[in-house]
Coordinates of C-alpha atoms (C1' of nucleotides) in Angstrom, one line a residue:
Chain T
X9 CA 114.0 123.2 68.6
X10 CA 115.9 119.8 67.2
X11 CA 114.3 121.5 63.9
X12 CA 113.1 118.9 61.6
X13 CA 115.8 119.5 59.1
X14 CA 114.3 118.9 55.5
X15 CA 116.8 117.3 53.5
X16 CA 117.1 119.8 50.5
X17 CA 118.9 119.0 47.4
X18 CA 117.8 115.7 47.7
X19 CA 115.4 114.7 44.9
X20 CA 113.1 111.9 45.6
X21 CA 112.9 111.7 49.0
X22 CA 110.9 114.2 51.2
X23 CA 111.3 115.2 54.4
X24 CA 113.6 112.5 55.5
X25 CA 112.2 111.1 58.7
X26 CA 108.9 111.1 57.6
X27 CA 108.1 108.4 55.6
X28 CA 109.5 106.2 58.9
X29 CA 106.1 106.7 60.2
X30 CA 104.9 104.4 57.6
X31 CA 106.9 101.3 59.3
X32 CA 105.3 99.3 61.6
X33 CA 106.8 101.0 64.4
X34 CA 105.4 104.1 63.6
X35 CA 101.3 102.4 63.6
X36 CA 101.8 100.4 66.8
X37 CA 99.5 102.2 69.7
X38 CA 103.0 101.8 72.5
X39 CA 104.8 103.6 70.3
X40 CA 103.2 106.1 70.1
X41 CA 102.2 106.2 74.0
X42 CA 105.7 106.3 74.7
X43 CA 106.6 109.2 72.4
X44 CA 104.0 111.4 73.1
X45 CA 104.7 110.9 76.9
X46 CA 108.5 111.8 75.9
X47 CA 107.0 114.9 74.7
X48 CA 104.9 115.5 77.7
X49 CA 107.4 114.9 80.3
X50 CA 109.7 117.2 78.2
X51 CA 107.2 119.8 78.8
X52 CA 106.6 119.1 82.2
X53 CA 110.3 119.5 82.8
X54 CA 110.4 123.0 81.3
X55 CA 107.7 123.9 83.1
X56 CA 108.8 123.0 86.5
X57 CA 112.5 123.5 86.8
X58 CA 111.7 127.7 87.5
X59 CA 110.0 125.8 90.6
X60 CA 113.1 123.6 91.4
X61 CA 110.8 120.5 90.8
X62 CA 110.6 117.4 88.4
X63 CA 107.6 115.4 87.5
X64 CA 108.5 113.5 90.1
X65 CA 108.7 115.5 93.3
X66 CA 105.7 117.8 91.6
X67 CA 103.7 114.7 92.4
X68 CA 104.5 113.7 95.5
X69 CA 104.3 117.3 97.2
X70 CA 100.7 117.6 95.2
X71 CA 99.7 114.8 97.0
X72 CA 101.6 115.8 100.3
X73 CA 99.7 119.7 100.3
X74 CA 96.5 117.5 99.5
X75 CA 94.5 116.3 102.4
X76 CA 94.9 112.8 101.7
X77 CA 98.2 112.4 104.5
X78 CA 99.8 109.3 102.4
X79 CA 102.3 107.0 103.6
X80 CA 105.5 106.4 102.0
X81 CA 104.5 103.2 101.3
X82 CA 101.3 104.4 99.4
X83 CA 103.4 106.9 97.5
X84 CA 105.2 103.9 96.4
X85 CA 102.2 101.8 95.6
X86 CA 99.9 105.0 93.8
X87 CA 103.2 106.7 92.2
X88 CA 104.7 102.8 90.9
X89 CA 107.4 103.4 92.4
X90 CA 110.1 101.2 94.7
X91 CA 109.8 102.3 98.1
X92 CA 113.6 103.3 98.1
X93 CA 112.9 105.7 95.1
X94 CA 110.4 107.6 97.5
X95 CA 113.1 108.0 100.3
X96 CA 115.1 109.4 97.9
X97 CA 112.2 112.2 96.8
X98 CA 111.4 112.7 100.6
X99 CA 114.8 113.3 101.7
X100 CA 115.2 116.1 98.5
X101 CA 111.7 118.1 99.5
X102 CA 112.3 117.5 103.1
X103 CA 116.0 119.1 102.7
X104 CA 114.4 122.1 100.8
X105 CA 112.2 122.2 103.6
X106 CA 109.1 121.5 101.4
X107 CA 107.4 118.5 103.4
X108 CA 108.0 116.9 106.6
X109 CA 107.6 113.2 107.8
X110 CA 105.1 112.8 110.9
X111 CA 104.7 109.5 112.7
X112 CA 102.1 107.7 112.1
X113 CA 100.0 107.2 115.5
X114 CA 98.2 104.0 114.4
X115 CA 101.8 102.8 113.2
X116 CA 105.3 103.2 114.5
X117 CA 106.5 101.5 111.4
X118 CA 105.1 104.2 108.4
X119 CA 105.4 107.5 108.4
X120 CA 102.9 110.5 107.0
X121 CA 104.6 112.5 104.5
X122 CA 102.6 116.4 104.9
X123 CA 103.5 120.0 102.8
X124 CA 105.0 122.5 105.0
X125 CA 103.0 126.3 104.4
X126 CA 106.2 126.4 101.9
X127 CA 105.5 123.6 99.8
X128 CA 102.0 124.4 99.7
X129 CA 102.6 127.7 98.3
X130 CA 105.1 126.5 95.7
X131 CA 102.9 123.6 94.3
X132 CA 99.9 126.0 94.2
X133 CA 101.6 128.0 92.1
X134 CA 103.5 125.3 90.3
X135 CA 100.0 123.8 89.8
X136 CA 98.6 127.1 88.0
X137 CA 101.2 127.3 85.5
X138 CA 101.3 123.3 84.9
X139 CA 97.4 124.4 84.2
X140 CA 97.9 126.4 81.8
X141 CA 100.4 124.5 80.3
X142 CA 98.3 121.4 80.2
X143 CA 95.7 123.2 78.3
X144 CA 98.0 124.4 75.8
X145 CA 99.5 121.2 75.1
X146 CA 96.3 119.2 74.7
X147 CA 94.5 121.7 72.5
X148 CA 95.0 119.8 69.6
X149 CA 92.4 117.6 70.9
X150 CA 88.7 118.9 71.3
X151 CA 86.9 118.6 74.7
X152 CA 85.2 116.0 74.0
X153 CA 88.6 113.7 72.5
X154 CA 90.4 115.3 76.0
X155 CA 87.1 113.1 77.7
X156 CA 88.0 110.2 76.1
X157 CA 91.6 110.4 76.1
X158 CA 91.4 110.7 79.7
X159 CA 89.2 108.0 80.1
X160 CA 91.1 105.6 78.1
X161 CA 94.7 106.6 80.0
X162 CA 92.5 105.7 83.1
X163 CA 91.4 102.6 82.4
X164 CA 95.0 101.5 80.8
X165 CA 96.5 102.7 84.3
X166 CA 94.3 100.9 86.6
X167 CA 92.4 98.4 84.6
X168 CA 92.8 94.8 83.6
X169 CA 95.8 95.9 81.9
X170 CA 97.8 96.8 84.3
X171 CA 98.3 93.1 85.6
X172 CA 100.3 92.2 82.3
X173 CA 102.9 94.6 83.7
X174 CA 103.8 92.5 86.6
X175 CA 103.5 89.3 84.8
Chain U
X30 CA 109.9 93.6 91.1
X31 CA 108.7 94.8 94.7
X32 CA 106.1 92.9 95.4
X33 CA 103.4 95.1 93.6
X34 CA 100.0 93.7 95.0
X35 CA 97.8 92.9 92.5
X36 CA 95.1 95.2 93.2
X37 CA 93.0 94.4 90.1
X38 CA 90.1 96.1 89.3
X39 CA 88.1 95.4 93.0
X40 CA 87.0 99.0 94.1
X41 CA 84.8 98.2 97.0
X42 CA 87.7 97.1 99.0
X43 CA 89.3 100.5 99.3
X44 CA 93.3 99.3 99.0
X45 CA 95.2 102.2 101.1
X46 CA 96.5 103.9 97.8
X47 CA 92.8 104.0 96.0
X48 CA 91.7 107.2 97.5
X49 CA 95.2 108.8 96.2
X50 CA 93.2 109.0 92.7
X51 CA 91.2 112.1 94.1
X52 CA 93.7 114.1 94.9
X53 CA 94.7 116.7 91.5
X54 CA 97.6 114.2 90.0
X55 CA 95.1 111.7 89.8
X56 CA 92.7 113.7 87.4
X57 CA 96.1 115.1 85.7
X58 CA 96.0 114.2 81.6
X59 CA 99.8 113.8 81.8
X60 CA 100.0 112.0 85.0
X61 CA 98.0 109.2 83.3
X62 CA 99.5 109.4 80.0
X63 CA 103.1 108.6 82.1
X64 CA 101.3 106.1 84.6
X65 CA 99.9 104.2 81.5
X66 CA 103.3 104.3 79.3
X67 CA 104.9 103.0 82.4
X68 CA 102.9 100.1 82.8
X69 CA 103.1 99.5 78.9
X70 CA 107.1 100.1 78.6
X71 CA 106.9 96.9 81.4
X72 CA 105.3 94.9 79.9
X73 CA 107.0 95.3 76.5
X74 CA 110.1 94.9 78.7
X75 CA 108.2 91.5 79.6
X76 CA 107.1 90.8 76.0
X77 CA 111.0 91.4 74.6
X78 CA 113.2 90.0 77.6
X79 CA 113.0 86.4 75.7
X80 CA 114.2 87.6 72.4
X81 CA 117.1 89.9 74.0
X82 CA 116.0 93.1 72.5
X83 CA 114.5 96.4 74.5
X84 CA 112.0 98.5 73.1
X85 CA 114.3 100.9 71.5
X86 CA 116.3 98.1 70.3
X87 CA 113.2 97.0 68.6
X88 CA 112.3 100.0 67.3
X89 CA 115.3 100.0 65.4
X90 CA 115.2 96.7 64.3
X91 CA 112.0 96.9 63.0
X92 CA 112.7 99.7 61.1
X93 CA 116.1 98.5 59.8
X94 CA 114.1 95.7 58.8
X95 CA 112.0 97.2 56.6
X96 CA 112.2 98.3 53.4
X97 CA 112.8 102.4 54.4
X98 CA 116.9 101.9 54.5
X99 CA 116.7 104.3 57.4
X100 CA 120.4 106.6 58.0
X101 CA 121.0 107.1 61.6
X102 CA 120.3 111.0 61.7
X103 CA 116.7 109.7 60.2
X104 CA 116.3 107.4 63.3
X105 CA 117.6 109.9 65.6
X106 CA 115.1 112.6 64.1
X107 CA 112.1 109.9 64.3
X108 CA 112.9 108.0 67.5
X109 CA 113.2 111.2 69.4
X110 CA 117.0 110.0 69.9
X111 CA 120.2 111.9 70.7
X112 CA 122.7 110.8 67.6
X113 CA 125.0 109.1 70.3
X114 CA 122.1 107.0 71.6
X115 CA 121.7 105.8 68.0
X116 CA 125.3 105.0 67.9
X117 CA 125.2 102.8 70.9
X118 CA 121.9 101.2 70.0
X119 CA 123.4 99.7 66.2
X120 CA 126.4 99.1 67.8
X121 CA 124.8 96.6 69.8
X122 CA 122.8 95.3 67.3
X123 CA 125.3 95.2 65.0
X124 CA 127.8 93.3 67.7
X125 CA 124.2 90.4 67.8
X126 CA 124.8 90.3 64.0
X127 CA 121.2 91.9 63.7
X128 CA 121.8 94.8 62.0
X129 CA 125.2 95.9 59.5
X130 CA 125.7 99.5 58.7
X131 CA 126.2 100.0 54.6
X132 CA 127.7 103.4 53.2
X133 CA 125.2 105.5 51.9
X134 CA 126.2 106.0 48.2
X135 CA 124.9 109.5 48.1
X136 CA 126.4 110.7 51.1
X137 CA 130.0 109.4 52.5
X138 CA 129.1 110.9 55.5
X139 CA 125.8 108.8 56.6
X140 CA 125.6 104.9 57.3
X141 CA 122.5 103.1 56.2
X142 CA 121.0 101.0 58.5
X143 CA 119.7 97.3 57.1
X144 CA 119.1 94.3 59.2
X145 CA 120.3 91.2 58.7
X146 CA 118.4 87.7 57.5
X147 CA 119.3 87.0 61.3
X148 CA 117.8 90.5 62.2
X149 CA 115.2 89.9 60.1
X150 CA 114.2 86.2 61.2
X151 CA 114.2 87.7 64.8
X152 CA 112.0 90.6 64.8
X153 CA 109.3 89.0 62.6
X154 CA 109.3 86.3 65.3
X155 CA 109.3 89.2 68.3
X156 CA 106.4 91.4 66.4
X157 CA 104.0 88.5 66.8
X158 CA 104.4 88.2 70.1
X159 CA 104.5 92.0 70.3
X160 CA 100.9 92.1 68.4
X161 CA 99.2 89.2 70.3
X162 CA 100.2 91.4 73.8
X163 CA 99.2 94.5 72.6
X164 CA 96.0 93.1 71.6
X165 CA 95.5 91.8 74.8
X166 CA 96.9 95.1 76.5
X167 CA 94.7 97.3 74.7
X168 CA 91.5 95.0 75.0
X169 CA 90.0 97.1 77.9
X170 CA 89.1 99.5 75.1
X171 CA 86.6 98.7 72.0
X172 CA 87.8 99.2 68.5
X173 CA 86.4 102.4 67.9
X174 CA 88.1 103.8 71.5
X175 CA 91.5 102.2 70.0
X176 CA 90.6 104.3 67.0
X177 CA 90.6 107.4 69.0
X178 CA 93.4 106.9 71.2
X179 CA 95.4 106.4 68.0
X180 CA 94.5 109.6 66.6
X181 CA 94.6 111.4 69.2
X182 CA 98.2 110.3 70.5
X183 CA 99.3 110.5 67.0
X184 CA 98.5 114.4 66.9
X185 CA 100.3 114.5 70.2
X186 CA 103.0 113.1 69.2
X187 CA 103.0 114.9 65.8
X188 CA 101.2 118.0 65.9
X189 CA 101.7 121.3 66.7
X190 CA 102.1 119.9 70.8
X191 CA 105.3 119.0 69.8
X192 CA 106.8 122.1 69.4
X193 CA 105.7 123.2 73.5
X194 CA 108.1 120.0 74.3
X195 CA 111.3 121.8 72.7
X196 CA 110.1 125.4 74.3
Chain A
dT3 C1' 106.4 85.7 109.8
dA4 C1' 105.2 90.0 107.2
dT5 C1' 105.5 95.0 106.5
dT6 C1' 107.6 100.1 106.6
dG7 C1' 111.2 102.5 105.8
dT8 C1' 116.1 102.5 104.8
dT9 C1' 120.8 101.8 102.7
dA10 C1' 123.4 100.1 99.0
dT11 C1' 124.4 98.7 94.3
dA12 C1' 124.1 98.3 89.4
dC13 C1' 122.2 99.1 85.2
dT14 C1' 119.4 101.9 81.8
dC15 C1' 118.0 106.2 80.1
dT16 C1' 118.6 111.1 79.2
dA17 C1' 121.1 115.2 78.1
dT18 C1' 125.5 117.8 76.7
dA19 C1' 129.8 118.8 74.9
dA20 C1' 133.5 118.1 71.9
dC21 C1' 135.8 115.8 68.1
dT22 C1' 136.4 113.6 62.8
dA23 C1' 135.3 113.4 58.3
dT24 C1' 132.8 114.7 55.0
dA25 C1' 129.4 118.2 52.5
Chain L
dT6 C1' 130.1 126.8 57.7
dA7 C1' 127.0 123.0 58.5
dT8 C1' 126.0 118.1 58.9
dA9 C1' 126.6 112.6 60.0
dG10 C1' 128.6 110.0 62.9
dT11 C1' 131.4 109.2 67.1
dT12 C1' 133.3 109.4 71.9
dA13 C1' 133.0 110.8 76.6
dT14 C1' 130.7 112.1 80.7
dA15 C1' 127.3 113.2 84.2
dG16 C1' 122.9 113.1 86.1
dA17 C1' 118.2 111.1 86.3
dG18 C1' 115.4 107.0 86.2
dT19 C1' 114.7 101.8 87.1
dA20 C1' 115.3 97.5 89.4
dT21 C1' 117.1 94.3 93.3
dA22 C1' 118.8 92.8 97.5
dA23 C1' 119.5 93.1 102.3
dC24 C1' 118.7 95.1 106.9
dA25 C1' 116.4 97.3 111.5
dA26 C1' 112.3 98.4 113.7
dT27 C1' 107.7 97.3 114.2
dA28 C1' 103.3 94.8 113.4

DNA sequence: TATTGTTATACTCTATAACTATA
DNA sequence: TATAGTTATAGAGTATAACAATA
């Protein structure tokens, strides 16, 4: 760990980063959204590299092994990301022979991105240890905070809210 | 941006990428923790563009600005920062005459970092506008929900979760 | 004319390693 | 020997622009 050093010998002022969360940074709702999703995402990372997989491509060949057949373009659009940053992720898991692309009968233009029986099995078992890992990480919070929490995030990444993004 | 259709908040109309919230990302704690920071980190990318700062720039800013005479290990420590980051970040904002690095009396070693009047002058004027957009950002939730999500990140981002991140 | 997927490019962010000067 | 700051570098993430095939 970057272990906290405590600034010993050093009368007067405590811990040293500490008192910084009394600045106005440190009471302002983004900030803190952004650093505990640092901390998440740091996580997630350690959890999925045994797997060969970042948060990233752990999302898209969830949703590939799911039943929901997505477009590219609706990776794009659910994931918010550009189009070109989902070739990218395609062209990785379909080289490590994780998903493949299928035409699209109703249109020539989009392709269906679908698990191959390998990515399945990987992202199950990805999928168990990210579990467990989940539940580790948000047991700070009680069920009934995780409820909340959760329906919070949701309404934040879908809501009204999200239109001041784009403006 | 890439044309990101504003899709907001009309469910009957089943937009291709709406049914993408059943599959298991969708219902992931962490998946919506990074979808909602994403949409926030854009639109404080929105919210600074004007005033030529970035949210880390900011952070810093605001910090150097107040009255905590931050040294840069202390901002590396809170800011979840490598040292070198911090580096380039003052050395920006020290090249904008925004920030000035003093010797720390106590320790030859260390900078202090203190904002300028200029620094000063232009953060106070950025944090309004940075207040009035999180207040409209964060309206979809009631003051007692804000509450929580406060709390709740702040252990997150604080508490004993921390340590999984660093595993 | 608009959309899907693609290639290309540039910039920001993240993560390490090594070096200096002090402690 | 350890710490504060610095320099350098490489890889991942983010953001645009332009293009071919298809609708």
């Amino acid at each position: 760990m970057a272990a906290q050093q405590t600034n010993d010998g050093d009368p007067g002022t405590g811990s040293s980063a500490e008192r910084l969360w009394s600045t106005s940074v440190g009471n302002d709702l983004a900030f803190l959204l952004a650093r505990a999703n640092a901390l998440s995402l740091a996580r997630m990372h350690t959890v999925l590299a045994p797997f060969g997989l970042r948060t990233r491509s752990y999302s898209v060949l969830s949703i590939a092994a799911s039943d929901a057949r997505p477009s590219q373009r609706e990776l794009s659009d659910f994931l918010r990301l550009d189009p070109s940053q989902i070739v990218s992720l395609i062209d990785q898991l379909e080289g490590a022979g994780l998903v493949r692309r299928e035409p699209d009968p109703r249109d020539r233009r989009a392709n269906v991105v679908v698990a191959t029986d390998a990515g399945r099995a990987l992202v199950e078992e990805a999928r168990r240890t990210v579990i467990d890992s989940d539940r580790a990480w948000f047991a700070v919070l009680s069920e009934d905070e995780r409820e909340q929490l959760f329906s919070a995030l949701h309404r934040l990444a879908t809501g009204a809210a999200a239109q001041f993004a784009d403006a």
